[in-house]
mmCIF file of C-alpha atoms and ligand atoms in Angstrom:
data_model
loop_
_atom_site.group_PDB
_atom_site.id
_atom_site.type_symbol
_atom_site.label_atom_id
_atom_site.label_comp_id
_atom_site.label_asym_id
_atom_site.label_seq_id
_atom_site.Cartn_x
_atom_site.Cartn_y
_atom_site.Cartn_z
ATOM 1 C CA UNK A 150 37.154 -60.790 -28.634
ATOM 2 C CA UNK A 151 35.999 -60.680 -24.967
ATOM 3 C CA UNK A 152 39.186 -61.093 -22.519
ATOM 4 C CA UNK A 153 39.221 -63.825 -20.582
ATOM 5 C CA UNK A 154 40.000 -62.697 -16.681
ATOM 6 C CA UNK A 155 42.685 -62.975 -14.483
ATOM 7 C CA UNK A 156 41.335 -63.622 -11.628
ATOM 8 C CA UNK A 157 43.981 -62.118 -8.889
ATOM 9 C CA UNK A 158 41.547 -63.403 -6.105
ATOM 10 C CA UNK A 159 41.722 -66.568 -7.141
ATOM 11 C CA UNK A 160 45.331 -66.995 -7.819
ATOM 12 C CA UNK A 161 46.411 -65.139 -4.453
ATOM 13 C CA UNK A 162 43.668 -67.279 -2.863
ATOM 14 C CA UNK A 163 45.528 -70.616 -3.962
ATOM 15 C CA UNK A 164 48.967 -69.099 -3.078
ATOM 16 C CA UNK A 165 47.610 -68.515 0.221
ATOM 17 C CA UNK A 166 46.988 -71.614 0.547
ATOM 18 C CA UNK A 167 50.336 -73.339 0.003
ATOM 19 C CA UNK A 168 52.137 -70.814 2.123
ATOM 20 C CA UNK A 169 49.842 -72.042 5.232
ATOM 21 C CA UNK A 170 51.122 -75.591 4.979
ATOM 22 C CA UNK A 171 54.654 -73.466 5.183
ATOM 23 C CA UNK A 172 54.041 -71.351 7.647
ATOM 24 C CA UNK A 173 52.495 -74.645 10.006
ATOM 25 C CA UNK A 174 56.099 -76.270 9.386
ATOM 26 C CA UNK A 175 58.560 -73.234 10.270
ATOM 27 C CA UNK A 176 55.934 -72.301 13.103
ATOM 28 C CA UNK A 177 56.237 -76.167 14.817
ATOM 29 C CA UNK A 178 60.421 -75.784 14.374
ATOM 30 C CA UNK A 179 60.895 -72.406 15.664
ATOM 31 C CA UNK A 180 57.517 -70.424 16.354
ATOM 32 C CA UNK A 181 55.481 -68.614 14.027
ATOM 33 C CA UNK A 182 56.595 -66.499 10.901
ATOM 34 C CA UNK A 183 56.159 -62.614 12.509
ATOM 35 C CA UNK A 184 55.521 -59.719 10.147
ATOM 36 C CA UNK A 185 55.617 -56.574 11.907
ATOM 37 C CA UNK A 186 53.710 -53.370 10.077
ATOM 38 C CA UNK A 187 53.891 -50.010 10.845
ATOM 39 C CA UNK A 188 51.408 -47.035 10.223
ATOM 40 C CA UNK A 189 52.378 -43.369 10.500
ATOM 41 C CA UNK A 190 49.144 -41.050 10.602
ATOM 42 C CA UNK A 191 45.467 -41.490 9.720
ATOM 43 C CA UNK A 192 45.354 -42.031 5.940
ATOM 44 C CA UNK A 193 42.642 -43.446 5.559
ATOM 45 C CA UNK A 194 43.234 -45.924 2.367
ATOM 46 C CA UNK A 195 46.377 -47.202 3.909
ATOM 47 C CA UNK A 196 44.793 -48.430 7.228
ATOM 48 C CA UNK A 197 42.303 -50.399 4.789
ATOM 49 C CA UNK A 198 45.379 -52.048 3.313
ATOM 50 C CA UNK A 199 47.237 -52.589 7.050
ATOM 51 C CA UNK A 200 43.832 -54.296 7.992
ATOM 52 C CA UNK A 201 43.787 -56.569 4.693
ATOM 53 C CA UNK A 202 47.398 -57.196 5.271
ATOM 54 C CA UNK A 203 46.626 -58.061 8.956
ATOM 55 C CA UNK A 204 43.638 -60.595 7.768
ATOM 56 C CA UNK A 205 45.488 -62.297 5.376
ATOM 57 C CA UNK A 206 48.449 -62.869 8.366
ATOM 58 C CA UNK A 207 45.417 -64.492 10.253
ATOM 59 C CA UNK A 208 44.733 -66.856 7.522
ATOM 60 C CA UNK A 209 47.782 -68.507 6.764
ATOM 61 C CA UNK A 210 49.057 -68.471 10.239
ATOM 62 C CA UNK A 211 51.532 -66.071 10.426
ATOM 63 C CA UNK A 212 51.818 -63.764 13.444
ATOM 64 C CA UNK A 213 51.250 -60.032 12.746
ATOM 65 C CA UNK A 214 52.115 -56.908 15.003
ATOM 66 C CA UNK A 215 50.881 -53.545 13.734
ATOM 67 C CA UNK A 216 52.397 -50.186 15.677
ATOM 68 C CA UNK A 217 50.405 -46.894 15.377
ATOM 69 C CA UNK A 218 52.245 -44.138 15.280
ATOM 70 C CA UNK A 219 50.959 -40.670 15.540
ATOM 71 C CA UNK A 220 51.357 -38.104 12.330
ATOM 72 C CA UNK A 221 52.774 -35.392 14.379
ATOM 73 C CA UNK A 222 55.503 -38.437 15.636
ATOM 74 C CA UNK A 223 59.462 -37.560 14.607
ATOM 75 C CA UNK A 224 61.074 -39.401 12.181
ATOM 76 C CA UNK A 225 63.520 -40.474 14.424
ATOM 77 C CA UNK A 226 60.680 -42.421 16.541
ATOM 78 C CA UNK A 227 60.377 -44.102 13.389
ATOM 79 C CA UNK A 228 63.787 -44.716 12.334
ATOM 80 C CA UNK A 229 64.361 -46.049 16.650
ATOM 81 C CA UNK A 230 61.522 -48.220 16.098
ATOM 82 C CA UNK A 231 63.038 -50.040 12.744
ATOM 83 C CA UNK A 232 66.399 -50.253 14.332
ATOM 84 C CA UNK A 233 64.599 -52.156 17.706
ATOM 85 C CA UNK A 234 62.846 -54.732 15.322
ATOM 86 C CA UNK A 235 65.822 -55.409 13.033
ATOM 87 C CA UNK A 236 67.203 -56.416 16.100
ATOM 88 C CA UNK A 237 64.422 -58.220 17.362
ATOM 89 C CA UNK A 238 65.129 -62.287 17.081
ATOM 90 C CA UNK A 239 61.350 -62.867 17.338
ATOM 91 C CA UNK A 240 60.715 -60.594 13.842
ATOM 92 C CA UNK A 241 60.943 -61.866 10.514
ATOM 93 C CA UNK A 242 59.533 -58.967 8.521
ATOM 94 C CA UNK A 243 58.864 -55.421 8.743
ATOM 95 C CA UNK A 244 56.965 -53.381 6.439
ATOM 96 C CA UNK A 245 56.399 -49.815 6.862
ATOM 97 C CA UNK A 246 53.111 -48.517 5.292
ATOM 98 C CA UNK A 247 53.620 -46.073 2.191
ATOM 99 C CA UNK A 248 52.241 -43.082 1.889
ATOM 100 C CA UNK A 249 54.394 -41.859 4.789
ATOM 101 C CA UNK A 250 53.200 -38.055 6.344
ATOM 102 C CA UNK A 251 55.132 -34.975 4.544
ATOM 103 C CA UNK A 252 58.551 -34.539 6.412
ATOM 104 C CA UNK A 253 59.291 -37.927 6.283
ATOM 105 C CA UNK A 254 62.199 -39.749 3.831
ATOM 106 C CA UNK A 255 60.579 -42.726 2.659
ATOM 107 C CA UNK A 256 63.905 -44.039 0.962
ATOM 108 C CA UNK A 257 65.901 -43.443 3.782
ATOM 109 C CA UNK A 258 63.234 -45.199 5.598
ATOM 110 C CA UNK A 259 63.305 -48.326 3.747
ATOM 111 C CA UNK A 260 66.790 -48.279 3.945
ATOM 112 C CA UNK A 261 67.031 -48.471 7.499
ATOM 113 C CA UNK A 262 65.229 -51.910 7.352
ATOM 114 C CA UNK A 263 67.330 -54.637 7.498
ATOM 115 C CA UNK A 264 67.737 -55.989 3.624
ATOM 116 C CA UNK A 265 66.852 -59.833 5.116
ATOM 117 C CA UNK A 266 63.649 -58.593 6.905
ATOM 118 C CA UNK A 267 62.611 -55.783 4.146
ATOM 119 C CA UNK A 268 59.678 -58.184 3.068
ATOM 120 C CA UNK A 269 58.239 -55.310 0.387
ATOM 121 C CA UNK A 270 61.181 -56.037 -1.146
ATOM 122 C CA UNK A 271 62.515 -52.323 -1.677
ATOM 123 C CA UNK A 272 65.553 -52.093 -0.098
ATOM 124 C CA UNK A 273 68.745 -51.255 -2.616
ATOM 125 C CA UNK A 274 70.288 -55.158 -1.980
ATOM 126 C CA UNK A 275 67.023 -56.611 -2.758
ATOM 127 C CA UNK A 276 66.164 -54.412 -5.506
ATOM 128 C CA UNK A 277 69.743 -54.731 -6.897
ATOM 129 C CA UNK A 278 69.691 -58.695 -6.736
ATOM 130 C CA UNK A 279 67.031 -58.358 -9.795
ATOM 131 C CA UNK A 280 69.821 -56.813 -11.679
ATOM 132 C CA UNK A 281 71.956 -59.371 -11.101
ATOM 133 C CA UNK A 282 69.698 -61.970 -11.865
ATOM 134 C CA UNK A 283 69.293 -63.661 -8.500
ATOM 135 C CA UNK A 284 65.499 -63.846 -7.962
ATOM 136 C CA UNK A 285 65.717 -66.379 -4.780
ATOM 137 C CA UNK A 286 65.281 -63.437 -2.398
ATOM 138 C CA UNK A 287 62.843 -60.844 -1.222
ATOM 139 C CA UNK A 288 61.410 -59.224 -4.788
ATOM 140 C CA UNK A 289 58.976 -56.587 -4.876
ATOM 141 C CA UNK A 290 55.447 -57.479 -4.103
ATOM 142 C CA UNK A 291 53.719 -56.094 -6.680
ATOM 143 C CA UNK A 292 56.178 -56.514 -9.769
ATOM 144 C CA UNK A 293 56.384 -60.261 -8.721
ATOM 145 C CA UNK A 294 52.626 -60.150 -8.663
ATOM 146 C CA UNK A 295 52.707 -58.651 -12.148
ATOM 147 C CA UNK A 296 54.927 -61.826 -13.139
ATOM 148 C CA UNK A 297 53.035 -64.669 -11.045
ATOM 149 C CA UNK A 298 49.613 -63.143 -13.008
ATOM 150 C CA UNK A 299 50.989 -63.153 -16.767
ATOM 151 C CA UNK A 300 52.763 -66.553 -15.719
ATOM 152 C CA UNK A 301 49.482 -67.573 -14.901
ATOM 153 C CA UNK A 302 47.444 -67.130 -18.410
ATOM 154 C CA UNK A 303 50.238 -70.349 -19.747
ATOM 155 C CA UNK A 304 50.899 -68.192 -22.687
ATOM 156 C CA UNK A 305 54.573 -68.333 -23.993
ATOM 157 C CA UNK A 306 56.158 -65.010 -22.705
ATOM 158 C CA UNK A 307 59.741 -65.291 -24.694
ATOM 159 C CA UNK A 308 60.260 -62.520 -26.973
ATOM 160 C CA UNK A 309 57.140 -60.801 -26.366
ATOM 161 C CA UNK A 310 56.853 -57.064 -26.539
ATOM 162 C CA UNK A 311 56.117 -55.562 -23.079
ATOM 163 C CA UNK A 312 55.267 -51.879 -22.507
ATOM 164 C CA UNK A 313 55.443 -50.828 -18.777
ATOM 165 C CA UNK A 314 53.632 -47.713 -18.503
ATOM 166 C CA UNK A 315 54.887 -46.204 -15.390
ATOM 167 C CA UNK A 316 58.605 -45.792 -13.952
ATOM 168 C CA UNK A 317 58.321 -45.725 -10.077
ATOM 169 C CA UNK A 318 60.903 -47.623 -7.643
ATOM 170 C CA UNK A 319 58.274 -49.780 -6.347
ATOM 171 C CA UNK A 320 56.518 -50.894 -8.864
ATOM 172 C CA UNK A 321 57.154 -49.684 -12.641
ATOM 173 C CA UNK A 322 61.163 -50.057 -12.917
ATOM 174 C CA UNK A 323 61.419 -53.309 -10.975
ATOM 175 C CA UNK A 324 58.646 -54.854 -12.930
ATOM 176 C CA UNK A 325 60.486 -53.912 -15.591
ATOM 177 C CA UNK A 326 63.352 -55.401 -14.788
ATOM 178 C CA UNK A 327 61.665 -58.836 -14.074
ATOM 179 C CA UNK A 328 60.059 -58.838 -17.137
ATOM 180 C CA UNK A 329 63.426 -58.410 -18.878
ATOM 181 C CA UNK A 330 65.053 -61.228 -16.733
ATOM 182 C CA UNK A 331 66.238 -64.561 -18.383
ATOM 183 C CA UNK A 332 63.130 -67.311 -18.514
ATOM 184 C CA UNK A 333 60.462 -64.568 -18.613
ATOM 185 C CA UNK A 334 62.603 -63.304 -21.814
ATOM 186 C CA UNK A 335 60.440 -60.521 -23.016
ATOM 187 C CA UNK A 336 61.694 -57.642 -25.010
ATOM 188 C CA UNK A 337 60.572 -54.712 -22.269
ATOM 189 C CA UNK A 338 59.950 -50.940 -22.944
ATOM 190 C CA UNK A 339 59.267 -48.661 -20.125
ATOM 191 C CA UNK A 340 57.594 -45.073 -20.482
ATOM 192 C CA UNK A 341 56.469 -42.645 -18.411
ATOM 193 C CA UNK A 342 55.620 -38.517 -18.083
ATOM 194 C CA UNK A 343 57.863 -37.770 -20.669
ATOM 195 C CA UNK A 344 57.527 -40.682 -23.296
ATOM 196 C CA UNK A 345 55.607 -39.473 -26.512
ATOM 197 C CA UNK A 346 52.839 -41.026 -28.275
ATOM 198 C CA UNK A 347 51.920 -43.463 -25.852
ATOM 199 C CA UNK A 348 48.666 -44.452 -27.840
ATOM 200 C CA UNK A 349 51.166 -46.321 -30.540
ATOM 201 C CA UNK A 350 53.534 -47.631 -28.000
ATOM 202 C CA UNK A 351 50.258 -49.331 -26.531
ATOM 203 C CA UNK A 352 49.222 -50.523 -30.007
ATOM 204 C CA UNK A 353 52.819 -51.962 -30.632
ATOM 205 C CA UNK A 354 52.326 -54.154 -27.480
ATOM 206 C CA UNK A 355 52.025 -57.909 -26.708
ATOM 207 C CA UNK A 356 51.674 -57.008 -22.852
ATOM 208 C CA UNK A 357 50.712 -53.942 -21.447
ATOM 209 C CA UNK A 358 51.351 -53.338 -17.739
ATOM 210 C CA UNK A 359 49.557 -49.998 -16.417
ATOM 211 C CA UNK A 360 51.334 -48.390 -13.124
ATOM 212 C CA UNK A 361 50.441 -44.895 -13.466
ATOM 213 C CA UNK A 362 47.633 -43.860 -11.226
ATOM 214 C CA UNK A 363 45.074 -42.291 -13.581
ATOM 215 C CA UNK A 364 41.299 -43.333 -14.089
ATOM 216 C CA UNK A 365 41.162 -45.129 -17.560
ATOM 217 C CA UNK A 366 44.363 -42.866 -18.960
ATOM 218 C CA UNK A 367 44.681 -46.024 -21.460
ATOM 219 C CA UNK A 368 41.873 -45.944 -23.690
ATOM 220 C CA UNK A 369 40.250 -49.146 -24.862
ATOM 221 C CA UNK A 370 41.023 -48.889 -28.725
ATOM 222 C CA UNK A 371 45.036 -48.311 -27.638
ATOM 223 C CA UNK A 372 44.916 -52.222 -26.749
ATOM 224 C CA UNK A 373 45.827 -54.135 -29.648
ATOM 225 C CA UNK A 374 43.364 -56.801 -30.210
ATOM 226 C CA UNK A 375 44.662 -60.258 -28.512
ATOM 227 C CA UNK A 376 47.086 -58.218 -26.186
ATOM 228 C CA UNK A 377 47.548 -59.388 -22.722
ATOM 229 C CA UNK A 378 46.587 -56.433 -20.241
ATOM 230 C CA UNK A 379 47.905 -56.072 -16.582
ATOM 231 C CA UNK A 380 45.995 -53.154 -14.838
ATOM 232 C CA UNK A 381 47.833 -52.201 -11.684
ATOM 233 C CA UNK A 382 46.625 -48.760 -11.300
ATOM 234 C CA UNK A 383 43.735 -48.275 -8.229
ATOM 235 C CA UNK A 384 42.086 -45.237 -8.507
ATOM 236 C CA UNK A 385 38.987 -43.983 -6.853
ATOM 237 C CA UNK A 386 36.286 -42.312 -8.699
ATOM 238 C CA UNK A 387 33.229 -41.224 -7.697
ATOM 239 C CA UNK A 388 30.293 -41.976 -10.297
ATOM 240 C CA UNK A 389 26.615 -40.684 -9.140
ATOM 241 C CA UNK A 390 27.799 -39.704 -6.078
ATOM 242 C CA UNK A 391 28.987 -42.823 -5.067
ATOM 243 C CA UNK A 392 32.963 -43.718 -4.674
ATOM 244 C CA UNK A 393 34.282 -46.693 -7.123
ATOM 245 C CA UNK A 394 37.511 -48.190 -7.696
ATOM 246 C CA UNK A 395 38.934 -48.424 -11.268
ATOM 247 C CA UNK A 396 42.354 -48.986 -12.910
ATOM 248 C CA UNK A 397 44.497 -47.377 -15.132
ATOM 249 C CA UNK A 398 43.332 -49.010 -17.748
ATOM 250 C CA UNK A 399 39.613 -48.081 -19.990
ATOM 251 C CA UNK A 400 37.361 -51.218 -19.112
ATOM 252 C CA UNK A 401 36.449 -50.925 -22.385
ATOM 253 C CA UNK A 402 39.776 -53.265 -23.634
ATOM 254 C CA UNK A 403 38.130 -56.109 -22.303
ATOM 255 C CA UNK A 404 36.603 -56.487 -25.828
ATOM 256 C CA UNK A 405 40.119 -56.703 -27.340
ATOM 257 C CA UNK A 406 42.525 -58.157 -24.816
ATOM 258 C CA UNK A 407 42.915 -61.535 -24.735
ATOM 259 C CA UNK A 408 43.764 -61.617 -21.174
ATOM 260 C CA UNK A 409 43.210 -58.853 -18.585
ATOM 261 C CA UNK A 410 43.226 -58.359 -14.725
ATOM 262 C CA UNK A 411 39.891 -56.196 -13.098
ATOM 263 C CA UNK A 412 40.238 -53.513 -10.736
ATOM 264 C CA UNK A 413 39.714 -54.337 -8.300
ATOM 265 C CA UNK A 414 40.041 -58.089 -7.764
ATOM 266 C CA UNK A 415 43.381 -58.421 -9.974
ATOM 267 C CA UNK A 416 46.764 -56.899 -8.469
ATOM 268 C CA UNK A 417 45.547 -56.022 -5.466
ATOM 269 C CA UNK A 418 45.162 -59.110 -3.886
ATOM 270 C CA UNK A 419 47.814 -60.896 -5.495
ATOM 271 C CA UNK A 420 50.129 -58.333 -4.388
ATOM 272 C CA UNK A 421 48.936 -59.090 -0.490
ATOM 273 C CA UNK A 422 49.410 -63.061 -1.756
ATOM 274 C CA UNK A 423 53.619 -62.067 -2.494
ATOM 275 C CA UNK A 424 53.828 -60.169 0.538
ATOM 276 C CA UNK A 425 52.762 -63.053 2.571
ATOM 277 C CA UNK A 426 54.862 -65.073 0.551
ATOM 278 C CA UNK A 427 58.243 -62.780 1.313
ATOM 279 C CA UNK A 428 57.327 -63.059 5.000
ATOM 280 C CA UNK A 429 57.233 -66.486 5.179
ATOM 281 C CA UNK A 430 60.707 -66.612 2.806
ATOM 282 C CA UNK A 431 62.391 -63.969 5.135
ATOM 283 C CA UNK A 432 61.174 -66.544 8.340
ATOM 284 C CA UNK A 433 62.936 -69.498 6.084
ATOM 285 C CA UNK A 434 66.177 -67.334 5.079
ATOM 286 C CA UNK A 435 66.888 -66.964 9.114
ATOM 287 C CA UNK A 436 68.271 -69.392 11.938
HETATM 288 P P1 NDP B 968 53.996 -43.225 -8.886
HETATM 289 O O1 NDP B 968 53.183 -41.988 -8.813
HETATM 290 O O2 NDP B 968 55.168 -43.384 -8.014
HETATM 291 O O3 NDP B 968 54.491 -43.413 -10.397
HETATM 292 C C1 NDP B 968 53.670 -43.147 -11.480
HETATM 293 C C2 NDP B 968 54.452 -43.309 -12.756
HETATM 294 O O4 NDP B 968 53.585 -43.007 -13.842
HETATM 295 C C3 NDP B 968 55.648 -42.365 -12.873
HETATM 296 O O5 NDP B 968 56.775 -43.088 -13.281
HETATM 297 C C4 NDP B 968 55.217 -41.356 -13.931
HETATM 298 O O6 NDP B 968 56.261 -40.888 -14.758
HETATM 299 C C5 NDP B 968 54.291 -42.212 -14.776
HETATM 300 N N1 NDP B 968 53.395 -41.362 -15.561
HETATM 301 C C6 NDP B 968 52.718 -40.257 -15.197
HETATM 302 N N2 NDP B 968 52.035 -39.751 -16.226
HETATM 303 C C7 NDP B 968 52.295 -40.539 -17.287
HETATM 304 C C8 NDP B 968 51.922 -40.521 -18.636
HETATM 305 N N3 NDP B 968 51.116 -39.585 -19.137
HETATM 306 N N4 NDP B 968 52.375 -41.505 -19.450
HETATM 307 C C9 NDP B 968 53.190 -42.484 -18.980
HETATM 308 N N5 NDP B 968 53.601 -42.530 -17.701
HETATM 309 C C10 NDP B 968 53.158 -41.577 -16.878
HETATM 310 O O7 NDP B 968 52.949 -44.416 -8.693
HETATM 311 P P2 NDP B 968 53.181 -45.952 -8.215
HETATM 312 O O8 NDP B 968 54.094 -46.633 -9.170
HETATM 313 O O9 NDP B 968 53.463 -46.000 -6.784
HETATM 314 O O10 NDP B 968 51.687 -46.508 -8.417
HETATM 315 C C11 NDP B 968 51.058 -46.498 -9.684
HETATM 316 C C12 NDP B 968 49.627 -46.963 -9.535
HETATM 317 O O11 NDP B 968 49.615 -48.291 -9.042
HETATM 318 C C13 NDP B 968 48.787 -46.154 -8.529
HETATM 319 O O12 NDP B 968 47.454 -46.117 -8.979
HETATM 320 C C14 NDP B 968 48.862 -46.985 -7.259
HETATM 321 O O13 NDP B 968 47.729 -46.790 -6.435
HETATM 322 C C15 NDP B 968 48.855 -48.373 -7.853
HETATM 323 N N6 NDP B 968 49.449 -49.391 -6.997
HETATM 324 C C16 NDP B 968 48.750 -50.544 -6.857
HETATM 325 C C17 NDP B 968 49.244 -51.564 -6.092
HETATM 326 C C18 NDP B 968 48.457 -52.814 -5.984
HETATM 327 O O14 NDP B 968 48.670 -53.579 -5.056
HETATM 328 N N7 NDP B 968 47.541 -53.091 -6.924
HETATM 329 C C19 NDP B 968 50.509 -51.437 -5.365
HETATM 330 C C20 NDP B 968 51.210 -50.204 -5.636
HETATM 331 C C21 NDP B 968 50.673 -49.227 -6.427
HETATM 332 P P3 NDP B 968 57.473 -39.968 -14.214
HETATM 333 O O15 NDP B 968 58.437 -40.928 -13.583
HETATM 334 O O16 NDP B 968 58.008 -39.335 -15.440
HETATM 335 O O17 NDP B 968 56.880 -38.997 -13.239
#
């Protein structure tokens, strides 16, 4: 069996599309949906990522400020920054670019954003809204890309065994969580560092959803054949000298998946696609 792909490209491409004709329509009642992003130091992956952010902004039509700020800056610059844009009527989103410089508190961070402008979708309220079943608001990019992407193969989810391999705030627990939600309905197990014998909790799987951060730490014969493979991991490699991006997952389970996302090409840009999509439901939510 050769998987057939999930093309996150594609599907973030279309969603793009549909949130333009949205953003056109708040933007002619009230002005333009504004994201504003913020980058602390000179890493160099996460200024690739700003500028993707910052194209995709351009596409649909939403406005996009990005603020520099130096590694050597003080966290309270930072936190004096957030506190001038929640207050700022003219911004709908902010979104503070992770990995933040040692010495800073990235939770406390996040939870100086203002819950109704937090469009990554990690402050406590919006995270905590997933427990209590209310997905109308701002959900975590990349665990509601994980959902849009297995939504997208049509296959009946309901009952399905799910193995998240990873347990991190932003993207392993919550997705999760949304897999366990009413109407997606599958029967989720999570592991992570400590979890033993991960090979047959793979092999036990309908869906596997990778969020570790290790080249190919999922080998290709631990994906039961027919199993439905979402590979959010993005790591770089280099292979004859020359740097490549893989996922978590061995590509070697495309011969037994039945469905599985490439790194990259898959999460990636289906995460930018929800992202876009909370900024232009945060510019909705307000007056
Ligand atoms: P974290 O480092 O925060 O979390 C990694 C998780 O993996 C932890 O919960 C850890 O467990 C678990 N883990 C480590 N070793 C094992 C193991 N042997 N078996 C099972 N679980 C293990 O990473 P993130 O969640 O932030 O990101 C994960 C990956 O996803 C990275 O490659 C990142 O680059 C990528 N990513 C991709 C995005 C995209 O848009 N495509 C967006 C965000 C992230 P423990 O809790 O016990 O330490």
């Amino acid at each position: 069996m050769t998987a057939q792909l999930i093309d996150g490209k594609a599907l973030g491409a279309a969603i793009e599309r549909g949130l333009k004709a949205d953003a056109e329509e708040i933007g002619g009642r009230r002005g333009a949906p504004h994201l504003v992003v913020i980058i602390v130091g000179d890493d160099a992956a996460s200024h690739v990522y700003v500028r993707n952010k910052q194209r995709a902004c351009e596409r649909i039509g939403i406005k996009s400020t990005r603020y520099d700020l130096p590694r050597s800056c003080d966290p309270e610059d930072l936190m004096e920054l957030i506190e001038r844009l929640n207050e700022d009527e003219e911004v709908d989103g902010i979104l503070v670019q992770s990995p933040l410089p040692p010495g800073f508190d990235e939770v406390m961070v996040t939870e100086a954003i203002d819950p109704r402008k937090d469009v990554d979708g990690f402050h406590p309220v919006n995270l905590g809204r997933i427990v209590t079943g209310k997905l109308d608001g701002l959900l975590p990019c990349t665990p509601s890309a994980v959902i849009r992407m297995l939504e997208s193969t049509g296959e009946a989810l309901s009952g399905k065994r799910a193995l998240v391999v990873g347990r991190s705030r932003i993207v392993g627990m919550p997705a999760a969580l949304l897999l366990a939600q009413r109407g997606v309905d599958a029967t989720v197990t999570i592991s992570h560092s400590k979890s033993q014998d991960l090979r047959r909790l793979c092999l036990e799987s309908d869906i596997i959803v990778a969020a570790v951060g290790r080249p190919g730490m999922i080998e290709a014969d631990w994906v039961a054949p027919g199993a439905i493979v979402i590979d959010v991991g993005i790591n770089r490699i280099s292979v004859d000298g020359a740097g490549k991006l893989v996922g978590d997952v061995e590509e070697g389970a495309f011969e037994r998946a039945s469905w599985m996302t490439p790194v990259p090409g898959g999460v990636g840009p289906m995460t930018i696609a929800m992202l876009m999509s909370n900024t232009i439901r945060a510019a909705s939510m307000r007056p």
